[in-house]
Coordinates of C-alpha atoms and ligand atoms in Angstrom, one line a residue:
X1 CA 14.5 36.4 101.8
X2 CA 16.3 39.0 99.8
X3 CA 17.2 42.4 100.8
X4 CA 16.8 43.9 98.3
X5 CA 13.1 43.2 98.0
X6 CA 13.5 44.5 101.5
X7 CA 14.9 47.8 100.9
X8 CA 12.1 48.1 97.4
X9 CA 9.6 47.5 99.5
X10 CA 10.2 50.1 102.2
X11 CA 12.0 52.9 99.6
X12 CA 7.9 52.4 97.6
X13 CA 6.0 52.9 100.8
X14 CA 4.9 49.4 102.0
X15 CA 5.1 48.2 105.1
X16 CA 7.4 45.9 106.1
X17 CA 6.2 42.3 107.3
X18 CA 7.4 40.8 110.8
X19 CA 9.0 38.0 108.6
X20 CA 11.1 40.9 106.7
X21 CA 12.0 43.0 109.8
X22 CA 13.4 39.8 111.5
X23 CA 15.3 38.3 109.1
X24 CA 17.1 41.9 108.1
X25 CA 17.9 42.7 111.4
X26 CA 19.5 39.2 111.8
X27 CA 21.1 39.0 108.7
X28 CA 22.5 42.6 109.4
X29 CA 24.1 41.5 112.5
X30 CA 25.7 38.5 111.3
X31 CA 26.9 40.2 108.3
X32 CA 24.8 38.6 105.1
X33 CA 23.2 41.9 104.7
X34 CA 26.4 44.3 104.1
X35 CA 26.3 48.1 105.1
X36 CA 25.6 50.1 101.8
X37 CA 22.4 47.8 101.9
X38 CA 21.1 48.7 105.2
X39 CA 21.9 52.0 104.6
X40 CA 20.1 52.1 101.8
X41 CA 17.0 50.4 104.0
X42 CA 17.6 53.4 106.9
X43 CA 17.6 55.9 104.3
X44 CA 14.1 54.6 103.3
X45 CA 13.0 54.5 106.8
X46 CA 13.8 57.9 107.2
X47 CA 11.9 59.1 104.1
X48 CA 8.7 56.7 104.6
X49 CA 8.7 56.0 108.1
X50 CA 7.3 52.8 110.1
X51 CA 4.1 52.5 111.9
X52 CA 3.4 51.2 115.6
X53 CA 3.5 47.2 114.7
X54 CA 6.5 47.8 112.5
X55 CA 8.5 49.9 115.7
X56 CA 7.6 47.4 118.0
X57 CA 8.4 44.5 115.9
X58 CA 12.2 45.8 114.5
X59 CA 12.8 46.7 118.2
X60 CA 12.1 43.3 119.8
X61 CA 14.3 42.2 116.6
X62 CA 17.1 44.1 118.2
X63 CA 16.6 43.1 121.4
X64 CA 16.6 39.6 120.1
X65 CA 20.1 39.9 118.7
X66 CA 21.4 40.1 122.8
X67 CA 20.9 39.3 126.3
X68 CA 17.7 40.4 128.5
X69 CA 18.7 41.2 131.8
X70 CA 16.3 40.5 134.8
X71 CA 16.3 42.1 138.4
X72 CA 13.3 40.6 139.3
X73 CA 15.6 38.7 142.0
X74 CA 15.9 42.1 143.6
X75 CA 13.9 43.2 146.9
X76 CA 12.8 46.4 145.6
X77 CA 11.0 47.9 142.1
X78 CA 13.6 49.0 139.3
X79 CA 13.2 52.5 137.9
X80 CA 15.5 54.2 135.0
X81 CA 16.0 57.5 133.6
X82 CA 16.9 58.2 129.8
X83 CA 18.0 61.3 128.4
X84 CA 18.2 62.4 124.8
X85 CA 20.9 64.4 125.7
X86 CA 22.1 68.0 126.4
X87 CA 24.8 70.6 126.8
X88 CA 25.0 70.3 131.1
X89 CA 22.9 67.5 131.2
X90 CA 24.3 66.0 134.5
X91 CA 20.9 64.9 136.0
X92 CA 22.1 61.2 136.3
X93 CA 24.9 61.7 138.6
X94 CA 22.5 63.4 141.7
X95 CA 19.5 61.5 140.6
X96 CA 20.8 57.7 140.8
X97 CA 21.3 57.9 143.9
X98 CA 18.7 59.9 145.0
X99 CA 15.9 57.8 143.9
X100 CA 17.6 54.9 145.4
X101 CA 17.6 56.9 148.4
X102 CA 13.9 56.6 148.4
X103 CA 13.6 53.0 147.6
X104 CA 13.7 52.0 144.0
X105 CA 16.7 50.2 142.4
X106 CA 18.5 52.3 139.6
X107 CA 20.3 50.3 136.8
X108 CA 21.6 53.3 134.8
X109 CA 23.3 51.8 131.8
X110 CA 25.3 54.8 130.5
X111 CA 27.6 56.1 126.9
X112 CA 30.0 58.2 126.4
X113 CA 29.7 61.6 125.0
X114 CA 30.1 62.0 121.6
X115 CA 30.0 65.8 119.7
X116 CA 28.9 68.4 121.8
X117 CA 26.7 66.9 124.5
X118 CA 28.1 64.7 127.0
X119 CA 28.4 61.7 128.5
X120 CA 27.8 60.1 131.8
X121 CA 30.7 58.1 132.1
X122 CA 33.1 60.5 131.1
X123 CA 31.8 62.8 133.7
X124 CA 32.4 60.5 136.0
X125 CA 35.8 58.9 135.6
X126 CA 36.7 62.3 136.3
X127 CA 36.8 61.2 140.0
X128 CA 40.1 59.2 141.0
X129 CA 39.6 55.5 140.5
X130 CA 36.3 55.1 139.9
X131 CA 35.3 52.8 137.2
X132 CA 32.8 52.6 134.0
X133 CA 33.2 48.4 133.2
X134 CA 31.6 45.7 135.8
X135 CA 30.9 42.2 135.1
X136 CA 26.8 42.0 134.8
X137 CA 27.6 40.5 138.4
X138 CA 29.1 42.8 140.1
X139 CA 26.6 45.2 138.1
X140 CA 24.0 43.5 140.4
X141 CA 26.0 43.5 143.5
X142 CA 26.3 46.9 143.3
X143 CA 22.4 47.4 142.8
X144 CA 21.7 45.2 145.9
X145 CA 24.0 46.9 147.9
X146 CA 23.6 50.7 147.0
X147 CA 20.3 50.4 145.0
X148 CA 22.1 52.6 142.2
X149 CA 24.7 51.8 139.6
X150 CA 25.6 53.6 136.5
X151 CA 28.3 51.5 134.3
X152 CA 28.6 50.8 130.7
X153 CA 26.2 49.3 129.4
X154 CA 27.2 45.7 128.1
X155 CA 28.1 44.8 124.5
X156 CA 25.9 41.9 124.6
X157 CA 22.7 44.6 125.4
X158 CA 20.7 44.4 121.7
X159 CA 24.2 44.4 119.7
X160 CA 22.1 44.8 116.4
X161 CA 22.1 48.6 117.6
X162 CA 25.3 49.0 118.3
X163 CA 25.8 48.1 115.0
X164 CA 23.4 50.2 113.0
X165 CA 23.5 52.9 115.1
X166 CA 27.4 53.3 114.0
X167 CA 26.2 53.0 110.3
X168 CA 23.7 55.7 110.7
X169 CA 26.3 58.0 112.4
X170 CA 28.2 58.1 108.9
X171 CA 25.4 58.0 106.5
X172 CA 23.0 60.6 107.7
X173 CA 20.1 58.6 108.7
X174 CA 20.5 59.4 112.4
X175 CA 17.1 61.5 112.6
X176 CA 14.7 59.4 111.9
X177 CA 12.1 58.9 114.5
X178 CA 11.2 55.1 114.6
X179 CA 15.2 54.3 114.6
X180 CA 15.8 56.6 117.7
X181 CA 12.8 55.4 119.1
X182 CA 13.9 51.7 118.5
X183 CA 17.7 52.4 119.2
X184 CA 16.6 53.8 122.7
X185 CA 13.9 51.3 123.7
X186 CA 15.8 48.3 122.4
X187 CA 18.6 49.0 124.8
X188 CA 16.1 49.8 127.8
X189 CA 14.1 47.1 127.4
X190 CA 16.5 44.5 127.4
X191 CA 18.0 46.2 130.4
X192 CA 15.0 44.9 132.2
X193 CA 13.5 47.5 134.1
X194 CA 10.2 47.7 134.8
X195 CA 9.9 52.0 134.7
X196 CA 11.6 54.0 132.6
X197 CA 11.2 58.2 132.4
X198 CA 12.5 59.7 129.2
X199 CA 14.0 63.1 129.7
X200 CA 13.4 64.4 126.1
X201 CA 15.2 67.3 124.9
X202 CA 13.9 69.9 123.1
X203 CA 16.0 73.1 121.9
X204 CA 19.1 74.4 120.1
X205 CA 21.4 71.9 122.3
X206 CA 19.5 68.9 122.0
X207 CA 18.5 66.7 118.8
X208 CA 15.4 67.7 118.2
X209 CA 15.7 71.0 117.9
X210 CA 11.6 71.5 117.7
X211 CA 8.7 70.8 120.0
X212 CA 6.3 68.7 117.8
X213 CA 9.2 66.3 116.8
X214 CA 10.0 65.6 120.1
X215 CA 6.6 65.5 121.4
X216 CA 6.4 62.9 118.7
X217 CA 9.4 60.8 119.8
X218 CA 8.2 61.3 123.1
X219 CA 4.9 59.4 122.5
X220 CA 7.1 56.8 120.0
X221 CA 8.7 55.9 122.7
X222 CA 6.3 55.6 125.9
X223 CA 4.2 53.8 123.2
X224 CA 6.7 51.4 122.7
X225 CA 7.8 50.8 126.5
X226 CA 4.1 50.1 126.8
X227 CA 3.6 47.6 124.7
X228 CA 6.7 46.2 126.1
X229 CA 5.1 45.8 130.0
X230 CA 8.1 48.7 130.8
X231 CA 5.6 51.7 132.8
X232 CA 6.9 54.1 131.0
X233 CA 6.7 58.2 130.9
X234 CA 8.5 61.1 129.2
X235 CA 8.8 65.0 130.0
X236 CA 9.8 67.5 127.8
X237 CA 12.6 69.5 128.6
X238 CA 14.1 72.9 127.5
X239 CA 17.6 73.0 125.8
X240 CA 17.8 76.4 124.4
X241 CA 19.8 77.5 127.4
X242 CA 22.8 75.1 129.4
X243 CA 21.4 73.2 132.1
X244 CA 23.1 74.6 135.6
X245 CA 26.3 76.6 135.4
X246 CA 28.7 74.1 133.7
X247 CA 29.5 72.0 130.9
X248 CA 32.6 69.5 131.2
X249 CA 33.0 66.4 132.5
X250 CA 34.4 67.2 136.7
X251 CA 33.2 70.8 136.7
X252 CA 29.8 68.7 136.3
X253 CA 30.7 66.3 138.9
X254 CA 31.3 69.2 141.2
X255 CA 28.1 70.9 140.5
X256 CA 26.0 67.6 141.1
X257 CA 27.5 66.9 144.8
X258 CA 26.5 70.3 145.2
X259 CA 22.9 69.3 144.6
X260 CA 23.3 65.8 146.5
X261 CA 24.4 68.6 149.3
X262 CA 21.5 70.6 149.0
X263 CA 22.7 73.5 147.1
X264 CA 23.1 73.5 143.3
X265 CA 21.5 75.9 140.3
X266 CA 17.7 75.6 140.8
X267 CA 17.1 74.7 137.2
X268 CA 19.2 71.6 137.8
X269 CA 17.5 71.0 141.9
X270 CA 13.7 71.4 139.9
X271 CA 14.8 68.9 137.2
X272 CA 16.2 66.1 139.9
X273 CA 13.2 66.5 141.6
X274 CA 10.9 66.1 138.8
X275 CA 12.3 63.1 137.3
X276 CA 12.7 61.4 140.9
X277 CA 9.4 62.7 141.5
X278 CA 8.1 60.4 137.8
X279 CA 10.3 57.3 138.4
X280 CA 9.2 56.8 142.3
X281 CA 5.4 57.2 141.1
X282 CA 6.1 54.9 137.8
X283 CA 7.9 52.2 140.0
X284 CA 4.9 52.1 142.4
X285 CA 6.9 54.3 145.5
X286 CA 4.9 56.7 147.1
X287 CA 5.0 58.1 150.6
X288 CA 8.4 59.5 149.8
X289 CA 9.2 63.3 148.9
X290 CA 12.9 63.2 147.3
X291 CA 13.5 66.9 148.0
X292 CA 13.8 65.4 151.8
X293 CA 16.0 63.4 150.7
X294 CA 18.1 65.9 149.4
X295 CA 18.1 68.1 152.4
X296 CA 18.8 64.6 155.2
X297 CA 21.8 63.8 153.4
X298 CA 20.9 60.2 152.7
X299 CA 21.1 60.7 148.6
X300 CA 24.7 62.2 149.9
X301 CA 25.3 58.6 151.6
X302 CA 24.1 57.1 148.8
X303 CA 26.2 58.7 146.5
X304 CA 29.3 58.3 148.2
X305 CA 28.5 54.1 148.4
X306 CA 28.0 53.9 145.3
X307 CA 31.1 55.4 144.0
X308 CA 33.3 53.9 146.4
X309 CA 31.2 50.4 145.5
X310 CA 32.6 51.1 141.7
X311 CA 36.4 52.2 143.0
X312 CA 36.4 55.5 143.4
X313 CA 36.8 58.0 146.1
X314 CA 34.1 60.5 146.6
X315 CA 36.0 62.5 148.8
X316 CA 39.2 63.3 146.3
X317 CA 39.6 66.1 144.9
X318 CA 38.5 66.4 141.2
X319 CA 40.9 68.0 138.4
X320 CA 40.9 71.2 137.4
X321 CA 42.5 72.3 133.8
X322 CA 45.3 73.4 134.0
X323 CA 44.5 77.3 132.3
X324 CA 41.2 79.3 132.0
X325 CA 40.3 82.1 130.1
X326 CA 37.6 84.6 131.6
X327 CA 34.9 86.0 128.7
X328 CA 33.7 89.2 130.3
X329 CA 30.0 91.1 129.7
X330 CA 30.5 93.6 126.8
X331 CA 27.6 95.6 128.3
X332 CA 25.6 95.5 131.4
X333 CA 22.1 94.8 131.1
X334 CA 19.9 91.7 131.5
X335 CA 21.2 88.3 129.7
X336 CA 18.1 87.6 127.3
X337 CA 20.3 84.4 125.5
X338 CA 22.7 82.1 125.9
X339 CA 22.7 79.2 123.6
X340 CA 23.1 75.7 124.9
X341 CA 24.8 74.6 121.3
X342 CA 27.1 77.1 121.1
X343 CA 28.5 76.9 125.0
X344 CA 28.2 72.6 123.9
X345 CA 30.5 72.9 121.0
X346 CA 32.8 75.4 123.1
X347 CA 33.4 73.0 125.9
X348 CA 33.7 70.1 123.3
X349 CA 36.5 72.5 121.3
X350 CA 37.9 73.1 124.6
X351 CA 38.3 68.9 125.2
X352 CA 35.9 68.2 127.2
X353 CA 34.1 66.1 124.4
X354 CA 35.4 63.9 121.6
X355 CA 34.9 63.5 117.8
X356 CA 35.7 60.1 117.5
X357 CA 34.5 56.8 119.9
X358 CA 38.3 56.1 120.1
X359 CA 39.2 60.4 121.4
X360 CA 40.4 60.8 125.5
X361 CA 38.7 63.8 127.1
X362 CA 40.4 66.0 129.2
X363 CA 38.4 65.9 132.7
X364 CA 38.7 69.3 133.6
X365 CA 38.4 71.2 130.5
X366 CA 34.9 72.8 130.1
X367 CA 33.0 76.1 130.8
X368 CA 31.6 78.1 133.5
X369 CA 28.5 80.2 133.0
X370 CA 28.3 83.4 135.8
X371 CA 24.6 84.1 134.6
X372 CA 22.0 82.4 133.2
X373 CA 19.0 84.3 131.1
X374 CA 17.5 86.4 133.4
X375 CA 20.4 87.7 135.3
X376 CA 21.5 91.2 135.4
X377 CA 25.2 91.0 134.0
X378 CA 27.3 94.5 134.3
X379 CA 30.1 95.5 131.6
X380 CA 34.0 93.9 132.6
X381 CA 32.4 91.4 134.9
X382 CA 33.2 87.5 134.3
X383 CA 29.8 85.7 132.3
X384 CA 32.0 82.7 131.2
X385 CA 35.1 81.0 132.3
X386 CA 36.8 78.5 129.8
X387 CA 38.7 75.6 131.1
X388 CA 41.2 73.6 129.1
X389 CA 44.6 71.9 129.1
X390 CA 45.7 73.3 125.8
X391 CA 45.4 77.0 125.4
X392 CA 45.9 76.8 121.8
X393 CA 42.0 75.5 121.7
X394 CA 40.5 78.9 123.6
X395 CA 40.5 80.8 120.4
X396 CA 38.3 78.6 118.4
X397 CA 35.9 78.0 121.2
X398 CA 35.9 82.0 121.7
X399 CA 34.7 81.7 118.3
X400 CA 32.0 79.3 118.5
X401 CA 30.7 81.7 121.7
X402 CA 31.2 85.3 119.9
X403 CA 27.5 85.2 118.6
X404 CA 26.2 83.3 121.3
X405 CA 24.7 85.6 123.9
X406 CA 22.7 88.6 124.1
X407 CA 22.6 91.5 126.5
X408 CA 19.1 93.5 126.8
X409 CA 19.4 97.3 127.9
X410 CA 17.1 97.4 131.0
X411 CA 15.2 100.5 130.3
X412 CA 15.7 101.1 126.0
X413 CA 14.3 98.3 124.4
X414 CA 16.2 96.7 122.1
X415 CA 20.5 97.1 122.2
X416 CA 23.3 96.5 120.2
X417 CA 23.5 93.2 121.4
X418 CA 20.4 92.1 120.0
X419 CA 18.5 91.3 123.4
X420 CA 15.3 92.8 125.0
X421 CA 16.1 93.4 128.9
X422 CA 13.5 95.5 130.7
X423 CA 10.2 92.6 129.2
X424 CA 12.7 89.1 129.7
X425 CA 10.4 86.3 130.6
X426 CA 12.1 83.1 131.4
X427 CA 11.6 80.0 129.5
X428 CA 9.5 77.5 131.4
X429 CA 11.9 74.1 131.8
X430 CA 9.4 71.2 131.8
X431 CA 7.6 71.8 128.8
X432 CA 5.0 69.5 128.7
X433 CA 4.5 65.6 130.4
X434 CA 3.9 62.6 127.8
X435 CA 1.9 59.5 129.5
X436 CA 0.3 56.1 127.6
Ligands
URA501 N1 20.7 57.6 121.1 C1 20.6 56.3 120.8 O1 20.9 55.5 121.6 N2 20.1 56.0 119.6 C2 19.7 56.9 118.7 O2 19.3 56.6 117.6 C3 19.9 58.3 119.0 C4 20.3 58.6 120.3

């Protein structure tokens, strides 16, 4: 086999055979096929695209490069959530442990954050002790005992990706559908659960910034859990705006016990329910309504066990930064805008995210919002509160959020800020539902 035939082939529109796609992706990991050549091959992917067969076929390729786990040794049905990502996405940390509160087992294999949405496990070392790396055994111990863990997921889980992924980072080939869809699936698959809800993003804070692209990854990827025995469902989700009231790694953590108390911002309460709601039908659990799970305490119980089962204690207090900067209203009126990316790159700027894989975050820098679209705001009063440890960073990430809000005039029309008030509608938050 020769790559370069390879990377022809693809780059003039062919499809590529399952004999090709297994020997690149092999070659690729053990190093005979060198970087600038499967750049090259991505960068043909991206232009010309793969079909279904070709998907499926360089996905079990990277899954073949690393272990498959298997809970099948487990007394209850598996069920895991994926998100594409987004600025206050904290979803994971009240819905782990919720749905294991209603029965399933969830083996949430988590990242880091990386650029302006974050991740998981830096949101929750944020709590004293607790701890991202177990042992695939004590991964499993924690299942069986809590029925929710969320640890890093294991280098030895489809390392092909791992490797790729990083290439694509620096060589702008990121956005092409069949690699997300493969990168994703690859990972979840050999994770070994048997349902899987996608939480796709779809707006200025997420990575596809427009509905029919992610509608398409959406049905790239429930395609390809399918074919893969993995029940497997996806909802749309808005990103325009921040989810909840925070960004930042323990301000998030402090927002989700809020939901696992039975409070929280009802964007992020409907979204937790919604997902539970799709993984306890996909995993075969019915009978049991998660929002009464919510409200008895037991996903409460549950999350305590399962951070205390990884080290940490759930009832420490979480760090705050140590200065904040308040960004009043200019005007009062109705908040028409707020854009996820911009309060995402602020919160990032302010440290709560990192550039490079190697970057510490700070765990209680981040941003507050005091209204979300909708709300009547008045002139003077907080609408955001920065959080950092450096105050040298709050005038950059002032920057990022001068342009990124708009105040409507309730009974004129249009105002200087560029917003309509007195005819806001909301933007729905669960777009649309993708099934096989
Ligand atoms: N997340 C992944 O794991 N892979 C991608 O390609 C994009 C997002």
């Amino acid at each position: 086999m020769n790559v370069i035939d390879v990377i022809r082939a693809k780059r003039d529109g062919a499809r590529l055979t399952d004999q090709q796609i297994d020997w690149v992706i092999r070659a690729y990991t053990d190093g005979t096929v060198a970087d600038e050549q499967m750049s090259a091959l991505a960068m043909a992917i991206l232009l010309n695209g793969m079909d279904r067969g070709e998907i499926n076929r360089w996905t079990d390729a990277m899954i073949g490069t690393g272990i498959r786990m298997d809970f099948s040794a487990l007394d209850r049905p598996t069920a895991d959530k994926h998100s594409t990502g987004g600025v206050g996405d904290k979803i994971t940390l009240p819905l782990a442990p919720l749905v294991a509160a209603c029965g399933a087992a969830v083996p949430q294999l988590s990242g880091r954050g990386l650029g302006h949405t974050g991740g998981t496990l830096d949101k929750l070392e944020s709590i004293p002790g607790w701890r991202a790396r177990l042992s695939t055994e004590e991964m499993l111990n924690v299942l069986r005992e809590v029925g929710a863990v969320v640890c890093a997921a294991s280098d030895e889980l489809a390392p092909a990706d791992r490797k790729l992924y990083a290439l694509r980072d620096v060589t702008g080939t990121v956005e092409s559908i069949p690699l997300i869809a493969s990168s994703i699936m690859s990972k979840k698959i050999a994770e070994g659960t048997g349902a899987l809800v996608l939480d796709v993003k779809v707006g200025s804070g997420a990575f596809m910034k427009d509905r029919q692209q992610a509608r398409q990854l959406a049905e790239t990827m429930v395609a390809l859990g399918t074919d893969h025995g993995v029940k497997t469902v996806a909802l749309l989700t808005d990103m325009q705006v921040p989810l909840g009231l925070t960004a930042g790694n323990a301000l998030e953590v402090r927002e989700s016990v809020e939901v696992l108390a039975g409070g929280g911002p009802a964007d992020v309460v409907e979204l937790t329910l919604a997902l539970a709601r799709e993984m306890l039908a996909a995993a075969g659990i019915d009978g049991v309504d998660p929002a009464d799970k919510l409200a008895d305490g037991s996903a409460m119980d549950a999350w305590r066990r399962m951070i205390r089962a990884q080290g940490g204690d759930p009832e420490a207090e979480l760090p705050w930064a140590k200065e904040r900067h308040v960004l009043a209203a200019p005007a009062s009126g109705t908040l028409t805008r707020l854009d996820a990316l911009a309060v995402g790159v602020a919160a990032w700027r302010l440290g709560a995210g990192r550039t490079r894989k190697e970057d510490p975050v700070q765990a209680g820098a981040g941003i507050e919002l005091h209204a979300k679209p909708g709300d009547t705001v008045t002139a003077g009063a907080p609408l955001l509160t920065l959080h950092t440890d450096t105050p040298e960073r709050f005038e950059a990430a002032l920057d990022d959020l001068s342009g990124a809000f708009s105040i409507g005039a309730d009974d004129a029309g249009v105002d200087d800020f560029g917003g309509r008030g007195a005819d806001f509608a909301p933007r729905p938050l669960i777009l649309e539902r993708v099934s096989a």
